[in-house]
CSV table of C-alpha atoms and ligand atoms in Angstrom, one decimal:
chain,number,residue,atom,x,y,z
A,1,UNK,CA,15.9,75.6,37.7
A,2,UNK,CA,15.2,74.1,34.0
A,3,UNK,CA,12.2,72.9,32.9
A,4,UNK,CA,13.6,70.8,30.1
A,5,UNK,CA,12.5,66.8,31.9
A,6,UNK,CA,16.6,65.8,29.9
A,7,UNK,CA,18.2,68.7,31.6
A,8,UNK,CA,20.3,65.9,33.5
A,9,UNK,CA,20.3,64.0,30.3
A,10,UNK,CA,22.2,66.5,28.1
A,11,UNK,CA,24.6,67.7,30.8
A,12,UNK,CA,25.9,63.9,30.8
A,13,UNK,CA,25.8,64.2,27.0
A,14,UNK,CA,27.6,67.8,27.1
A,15,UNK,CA,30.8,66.2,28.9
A,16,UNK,CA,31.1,62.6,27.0
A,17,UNK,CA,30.6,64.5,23.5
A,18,UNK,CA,33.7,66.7,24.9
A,19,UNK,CA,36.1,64.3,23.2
A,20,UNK,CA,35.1,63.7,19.7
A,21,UNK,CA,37.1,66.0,17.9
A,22,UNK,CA,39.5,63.1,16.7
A,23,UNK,CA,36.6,61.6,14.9
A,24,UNK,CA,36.0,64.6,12.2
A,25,UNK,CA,38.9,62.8,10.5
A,26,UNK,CA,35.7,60.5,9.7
A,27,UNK,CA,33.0,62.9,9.6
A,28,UNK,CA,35.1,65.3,7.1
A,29,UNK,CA,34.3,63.4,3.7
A,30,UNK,CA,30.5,62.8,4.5
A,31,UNK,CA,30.6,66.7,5.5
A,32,UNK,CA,30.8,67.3,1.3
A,33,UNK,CA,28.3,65.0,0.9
A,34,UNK,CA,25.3,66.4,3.0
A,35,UNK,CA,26.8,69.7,1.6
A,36,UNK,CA,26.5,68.6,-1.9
A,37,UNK,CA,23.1,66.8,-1.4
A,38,UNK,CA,21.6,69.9,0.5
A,39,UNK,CA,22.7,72.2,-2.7
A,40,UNK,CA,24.3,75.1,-0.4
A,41,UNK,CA,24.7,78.3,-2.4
A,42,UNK,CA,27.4,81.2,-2.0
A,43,UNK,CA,25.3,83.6,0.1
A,44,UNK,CA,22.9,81.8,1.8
A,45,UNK,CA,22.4,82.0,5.3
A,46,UNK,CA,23.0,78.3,6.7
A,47,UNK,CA,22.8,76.5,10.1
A,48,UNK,CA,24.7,73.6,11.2
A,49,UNK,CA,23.3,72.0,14.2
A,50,UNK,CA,25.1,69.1,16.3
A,51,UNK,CA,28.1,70.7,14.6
A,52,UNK,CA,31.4,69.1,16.6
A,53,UNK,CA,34.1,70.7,15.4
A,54,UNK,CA,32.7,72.1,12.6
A,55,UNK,CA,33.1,69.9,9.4
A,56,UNK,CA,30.1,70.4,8.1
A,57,UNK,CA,29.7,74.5,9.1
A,58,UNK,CA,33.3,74.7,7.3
A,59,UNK,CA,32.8,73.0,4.2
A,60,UNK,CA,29.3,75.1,3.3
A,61,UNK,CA,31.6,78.4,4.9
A,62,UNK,CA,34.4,77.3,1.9
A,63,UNK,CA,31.7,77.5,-0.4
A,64,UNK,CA,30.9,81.0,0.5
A,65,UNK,CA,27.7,80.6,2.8
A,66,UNK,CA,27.2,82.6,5.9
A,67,UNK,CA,27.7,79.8,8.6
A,68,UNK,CA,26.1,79.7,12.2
A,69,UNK,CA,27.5,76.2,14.0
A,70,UNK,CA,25.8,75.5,17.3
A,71,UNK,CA,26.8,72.3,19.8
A,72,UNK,CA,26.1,70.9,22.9
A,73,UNK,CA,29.6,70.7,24.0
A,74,UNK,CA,31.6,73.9,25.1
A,75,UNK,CA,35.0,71.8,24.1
A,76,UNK,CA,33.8,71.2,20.5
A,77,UNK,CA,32.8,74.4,19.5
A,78,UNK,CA,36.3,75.6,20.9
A,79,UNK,CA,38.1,73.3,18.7
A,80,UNK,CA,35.3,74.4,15.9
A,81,UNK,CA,36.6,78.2,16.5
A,82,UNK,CA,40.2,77.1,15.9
A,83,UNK,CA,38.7,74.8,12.8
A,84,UNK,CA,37.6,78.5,11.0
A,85,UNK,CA,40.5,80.2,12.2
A,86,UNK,CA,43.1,77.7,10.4
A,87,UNK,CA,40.5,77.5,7.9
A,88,UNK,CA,40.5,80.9,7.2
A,89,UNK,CA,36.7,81.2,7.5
A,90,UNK,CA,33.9,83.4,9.6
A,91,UNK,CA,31.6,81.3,11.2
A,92,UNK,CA,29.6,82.2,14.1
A,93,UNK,CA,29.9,79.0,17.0
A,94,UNK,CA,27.7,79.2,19.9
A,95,UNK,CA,26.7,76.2,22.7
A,96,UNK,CA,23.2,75.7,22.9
A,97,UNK,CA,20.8,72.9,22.3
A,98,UNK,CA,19.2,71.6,19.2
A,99,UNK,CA,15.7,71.3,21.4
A,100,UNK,CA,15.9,75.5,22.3
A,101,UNK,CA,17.5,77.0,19.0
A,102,UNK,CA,19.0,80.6,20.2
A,103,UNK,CA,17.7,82.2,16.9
A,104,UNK,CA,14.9,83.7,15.4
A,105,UNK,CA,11.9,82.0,13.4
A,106,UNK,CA,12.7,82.2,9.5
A,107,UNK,CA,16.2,82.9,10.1
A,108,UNK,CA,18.5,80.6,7.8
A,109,UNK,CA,18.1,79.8,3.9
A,110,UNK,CA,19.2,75.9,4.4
A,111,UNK,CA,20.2,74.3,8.3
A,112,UNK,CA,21.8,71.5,8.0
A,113,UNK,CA,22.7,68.3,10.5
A,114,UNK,CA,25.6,65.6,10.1
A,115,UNK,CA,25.2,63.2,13.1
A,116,UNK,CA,23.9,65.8,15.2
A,117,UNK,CA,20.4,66.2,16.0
A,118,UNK,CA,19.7,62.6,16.1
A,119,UNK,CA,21.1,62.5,19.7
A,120,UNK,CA,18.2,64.8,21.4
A,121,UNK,CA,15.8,63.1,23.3
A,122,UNK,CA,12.6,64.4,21.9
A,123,UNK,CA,12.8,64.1,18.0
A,124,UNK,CA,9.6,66.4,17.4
A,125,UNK,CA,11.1,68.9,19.7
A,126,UNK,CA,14.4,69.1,17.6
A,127,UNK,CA,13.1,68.8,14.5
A,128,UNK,CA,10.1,71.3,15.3
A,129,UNK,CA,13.1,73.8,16.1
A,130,UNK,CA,15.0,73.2,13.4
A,131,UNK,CA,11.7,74.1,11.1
A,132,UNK,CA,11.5,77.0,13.4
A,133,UNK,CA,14.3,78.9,12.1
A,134,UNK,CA,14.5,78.0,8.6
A,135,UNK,CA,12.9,80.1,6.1
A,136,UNK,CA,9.9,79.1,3.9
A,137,UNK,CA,11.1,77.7,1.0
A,138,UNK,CA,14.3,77.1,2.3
A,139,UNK,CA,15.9,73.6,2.5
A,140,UNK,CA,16.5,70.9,5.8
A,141,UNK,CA,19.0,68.6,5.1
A,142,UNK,CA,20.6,66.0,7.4
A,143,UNK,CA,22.8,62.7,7.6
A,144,UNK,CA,21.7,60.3,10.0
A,145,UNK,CA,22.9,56.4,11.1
A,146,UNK,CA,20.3,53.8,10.0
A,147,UNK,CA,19.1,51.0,12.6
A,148,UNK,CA,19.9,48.2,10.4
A,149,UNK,CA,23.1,48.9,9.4
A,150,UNK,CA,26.9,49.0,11.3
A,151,UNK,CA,26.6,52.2,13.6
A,152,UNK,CA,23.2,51.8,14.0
A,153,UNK,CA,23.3,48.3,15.2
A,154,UNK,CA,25.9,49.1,17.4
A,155,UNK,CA,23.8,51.8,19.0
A,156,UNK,CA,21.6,49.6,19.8
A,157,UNK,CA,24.3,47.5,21.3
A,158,UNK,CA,25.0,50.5,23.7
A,159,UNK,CA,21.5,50.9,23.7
A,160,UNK,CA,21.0,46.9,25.5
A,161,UNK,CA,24.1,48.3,28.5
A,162,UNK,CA,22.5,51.7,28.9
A,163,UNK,CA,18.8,52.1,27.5
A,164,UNK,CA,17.6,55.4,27.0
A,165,UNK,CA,16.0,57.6,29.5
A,166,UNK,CA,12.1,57.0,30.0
A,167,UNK,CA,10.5,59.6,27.0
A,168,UNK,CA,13.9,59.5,24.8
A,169,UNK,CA,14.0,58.1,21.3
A,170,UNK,CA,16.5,55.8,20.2
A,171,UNK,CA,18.9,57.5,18.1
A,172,UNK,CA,18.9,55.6,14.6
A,173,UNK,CA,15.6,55.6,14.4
A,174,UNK,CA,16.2,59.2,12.2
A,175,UNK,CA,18.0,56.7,9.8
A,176,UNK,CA,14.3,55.2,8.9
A,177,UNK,CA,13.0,57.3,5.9
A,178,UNK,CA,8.8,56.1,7.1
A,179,UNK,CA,9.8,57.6,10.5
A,180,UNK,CA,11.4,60.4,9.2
A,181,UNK,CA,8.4,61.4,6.5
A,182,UNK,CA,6.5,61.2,9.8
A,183,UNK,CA,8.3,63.2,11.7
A,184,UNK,CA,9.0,65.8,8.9
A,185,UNK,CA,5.1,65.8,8.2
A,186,UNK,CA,3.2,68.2,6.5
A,187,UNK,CA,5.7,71.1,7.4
A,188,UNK,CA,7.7,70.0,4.3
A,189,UNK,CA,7.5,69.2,0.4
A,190,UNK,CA,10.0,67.5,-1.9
A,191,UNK,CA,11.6,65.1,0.6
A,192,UNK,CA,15.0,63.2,-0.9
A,193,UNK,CA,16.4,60.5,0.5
A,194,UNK,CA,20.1,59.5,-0.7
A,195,UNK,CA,22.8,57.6,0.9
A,196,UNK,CA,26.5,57.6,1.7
A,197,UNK,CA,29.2,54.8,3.1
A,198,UNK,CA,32.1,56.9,5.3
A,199,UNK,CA,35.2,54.5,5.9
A,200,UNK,CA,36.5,54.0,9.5
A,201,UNK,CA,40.0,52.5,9.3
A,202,UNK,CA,40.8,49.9,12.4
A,203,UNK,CA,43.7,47.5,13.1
A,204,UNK,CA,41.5,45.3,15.2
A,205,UNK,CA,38.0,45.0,16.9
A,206,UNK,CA,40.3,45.6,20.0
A,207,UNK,CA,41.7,49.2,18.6
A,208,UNK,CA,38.1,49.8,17.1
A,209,UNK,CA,36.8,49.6,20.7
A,210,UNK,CA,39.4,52.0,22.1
A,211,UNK,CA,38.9,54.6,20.2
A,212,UNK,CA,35.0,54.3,20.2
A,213,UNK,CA,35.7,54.6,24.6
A,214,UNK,CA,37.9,57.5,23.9
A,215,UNK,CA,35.7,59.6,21.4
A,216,UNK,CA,32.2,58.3,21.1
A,217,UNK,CA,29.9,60.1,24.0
A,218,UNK,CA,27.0,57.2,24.1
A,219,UNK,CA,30.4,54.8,24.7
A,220,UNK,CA,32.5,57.2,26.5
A,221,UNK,CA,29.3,57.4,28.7
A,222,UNK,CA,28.9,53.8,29.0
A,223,UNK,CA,32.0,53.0,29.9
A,224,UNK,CA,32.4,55.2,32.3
A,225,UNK,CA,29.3,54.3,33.9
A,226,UNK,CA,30.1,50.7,33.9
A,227,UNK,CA,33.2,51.4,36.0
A,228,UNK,CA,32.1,49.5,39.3
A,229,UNK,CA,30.8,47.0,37.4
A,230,UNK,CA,33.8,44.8,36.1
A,231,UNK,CA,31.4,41.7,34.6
A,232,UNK,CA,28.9,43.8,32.7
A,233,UNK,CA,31.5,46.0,31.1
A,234,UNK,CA,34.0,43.1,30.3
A,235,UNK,CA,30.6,41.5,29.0
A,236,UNK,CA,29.8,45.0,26.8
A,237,UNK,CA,33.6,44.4,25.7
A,238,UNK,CA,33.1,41.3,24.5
A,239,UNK,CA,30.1,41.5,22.6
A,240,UNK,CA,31.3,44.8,20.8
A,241,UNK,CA,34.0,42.9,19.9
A,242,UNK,CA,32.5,40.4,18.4
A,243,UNK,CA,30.2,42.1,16.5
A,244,UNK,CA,32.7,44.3,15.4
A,245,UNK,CA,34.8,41.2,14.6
A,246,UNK,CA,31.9,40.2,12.2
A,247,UNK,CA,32.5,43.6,9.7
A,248,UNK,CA,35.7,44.5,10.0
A,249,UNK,CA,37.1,43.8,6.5
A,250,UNK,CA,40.7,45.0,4.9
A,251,UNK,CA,41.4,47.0,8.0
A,252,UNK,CA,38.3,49.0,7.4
A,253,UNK,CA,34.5,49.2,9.1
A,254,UNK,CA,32.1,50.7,6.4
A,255,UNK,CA,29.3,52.7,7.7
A,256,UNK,CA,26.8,53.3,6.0
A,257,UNK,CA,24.7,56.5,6.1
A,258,UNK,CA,21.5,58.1,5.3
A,259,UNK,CA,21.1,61.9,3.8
A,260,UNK,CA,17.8,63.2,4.1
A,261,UNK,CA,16.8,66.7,2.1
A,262,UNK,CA,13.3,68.6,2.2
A,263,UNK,CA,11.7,71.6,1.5
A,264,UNK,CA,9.7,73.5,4.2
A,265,UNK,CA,6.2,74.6,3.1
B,301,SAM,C1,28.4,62.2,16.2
B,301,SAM,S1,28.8,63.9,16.7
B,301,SAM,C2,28.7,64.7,15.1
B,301,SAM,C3,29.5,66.0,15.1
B,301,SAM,C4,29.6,66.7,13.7
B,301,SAM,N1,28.4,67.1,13.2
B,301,SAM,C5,30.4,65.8,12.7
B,301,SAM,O1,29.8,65.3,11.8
B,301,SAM,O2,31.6,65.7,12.9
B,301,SAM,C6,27.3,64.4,17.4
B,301,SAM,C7,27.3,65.8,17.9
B,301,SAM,O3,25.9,66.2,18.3
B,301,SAM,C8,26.0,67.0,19.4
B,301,SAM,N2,24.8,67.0,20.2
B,301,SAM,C9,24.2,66.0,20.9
B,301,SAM,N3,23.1,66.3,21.4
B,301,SAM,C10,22.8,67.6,21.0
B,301,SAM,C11,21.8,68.6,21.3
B,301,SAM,N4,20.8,68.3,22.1
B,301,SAM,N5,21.9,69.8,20.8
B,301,SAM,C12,23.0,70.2,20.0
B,301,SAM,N6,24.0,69.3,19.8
B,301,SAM,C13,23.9,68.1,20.3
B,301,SAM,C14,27.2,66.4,20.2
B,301,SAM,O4,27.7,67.3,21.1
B,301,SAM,C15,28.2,66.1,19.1
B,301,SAM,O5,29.0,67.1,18.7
């Protein structure tokens, strides 16, 4: 039996992230940026954590980096296999968990995370991983949702349906540059912040929604769990719609985004 207390957690997370591979048609542009601001060289030894379908794992692969990807989701790093293959790339994709990294300590020059490890329930757990296995010297980079802007806020919709489990920190709180310096502590110099805005085209609040309760595993989840319970979801409906309502502009949602890059000690 695991010991992990989010074991139950993660499993549900494992099956609603299953469908997100439509979104890297999103998460593709912002890839080059985290790339960019995490200043991957040809050579180096990177990791991409959270990876999905591998936009980010490809991107630094294209530049001529040795690429490790590693998801939650079985489904996702299938489709990031097939990613590499029509991308003509090697990269090594494994399932495993951002909170029990399958590799050695010191074992990657730069490892990276776009949207990923913001989703584990215990931030100084993932992050004390992802310190783990990076090198001395070598550089943590990572693009994360801020609470006060579009996605974050919408988390935190989600968030009011289905609060997080006893123990588990809300997602965009990793898009808070005081909480992350805290939580990077003294294990890194040289932190950079930097910022980003990815596009998200939509007809309507209405075709918004859909596709957030076809891809998006916190919604996917939701929705899902709100099945027997017509008035609360119709009420969840509602007031995503509305709020999306209240930003959609020239068919387009902008989301804004933070990049963080430091140097561990
Ligand atoms: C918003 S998606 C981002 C995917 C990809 N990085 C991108 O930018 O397209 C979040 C990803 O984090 C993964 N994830 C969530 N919790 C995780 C965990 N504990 N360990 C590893 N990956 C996790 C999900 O399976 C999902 O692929």
């Amino acid at each position: 039996m695991s010991d992990d207390p989010f074991a139950h957690l993660k499993a549900v997370q494992r099956e609603a992230w299953a469908v997100f591979a439509p979104l890297e048609a999103v998460t593709t542009m912002p890839a080059a940026e985290l790339v960019r601001h995490a200043r991957v060289l040809p050579q180096q030894s990177v990791l991409d954590v959270g990876c999905g379908t591998g936009v980010v794992a490809l991107t630094a692969a294209r530049l001529g980096a040795r690429v490790r990807g590693l998801d939650l989701a079985p489904a996702l790093i299938e489709q990031a296999k097939r990613n590499a293959a029509l991308g003509g790339v090697e990269i090594d994709f494994q399932e495993g968990d951002v909170e029990g990294l399958p590799y050695g300590n010191a074992t990657f020059d730069v490892v990276l995370s776009q949207f990923g490890h913001m989703f584990a329930p215990r931030p100084e757990v993932a992050i004390a991983e992802m310190l783990r296995v990076l090198k001395p010297g070598g550089t943590i980079a990572f693009s994360t949702w801020p609470p006060e802007h579009f996605v974050g806020q919408m988390f935190a919709l989600v968030g009011k349906y289905q609060p997080p489990p006893p123990g588990a920190a809300p997602p965009p709180q990793w898009g808070d540059p005081s909480i992350i310096r805290e939580r990077l502590g003294k294990a890194v110099t040289d932190i950079m912040f930097d910022r980003g805005v990815m596009c998200f085209p939509a007809l309507s609040p209405q075709h918004y929604r859909k596709v957030l309760e076809e891809t998006l595993g916190p919604v996917v989840n939701l929705v899902q769990t709100l099945q027997g319970d017509a008035s609360t979801l119709a009420s969840f409906r509602a007031e995503l719609d509305g709020f999306v309502g209240r930003h959609l502009e020239n068919n387009m949602l902008r989301q804004h985004y933070l990049m963080t890059r430091a140097i561990k000690c």
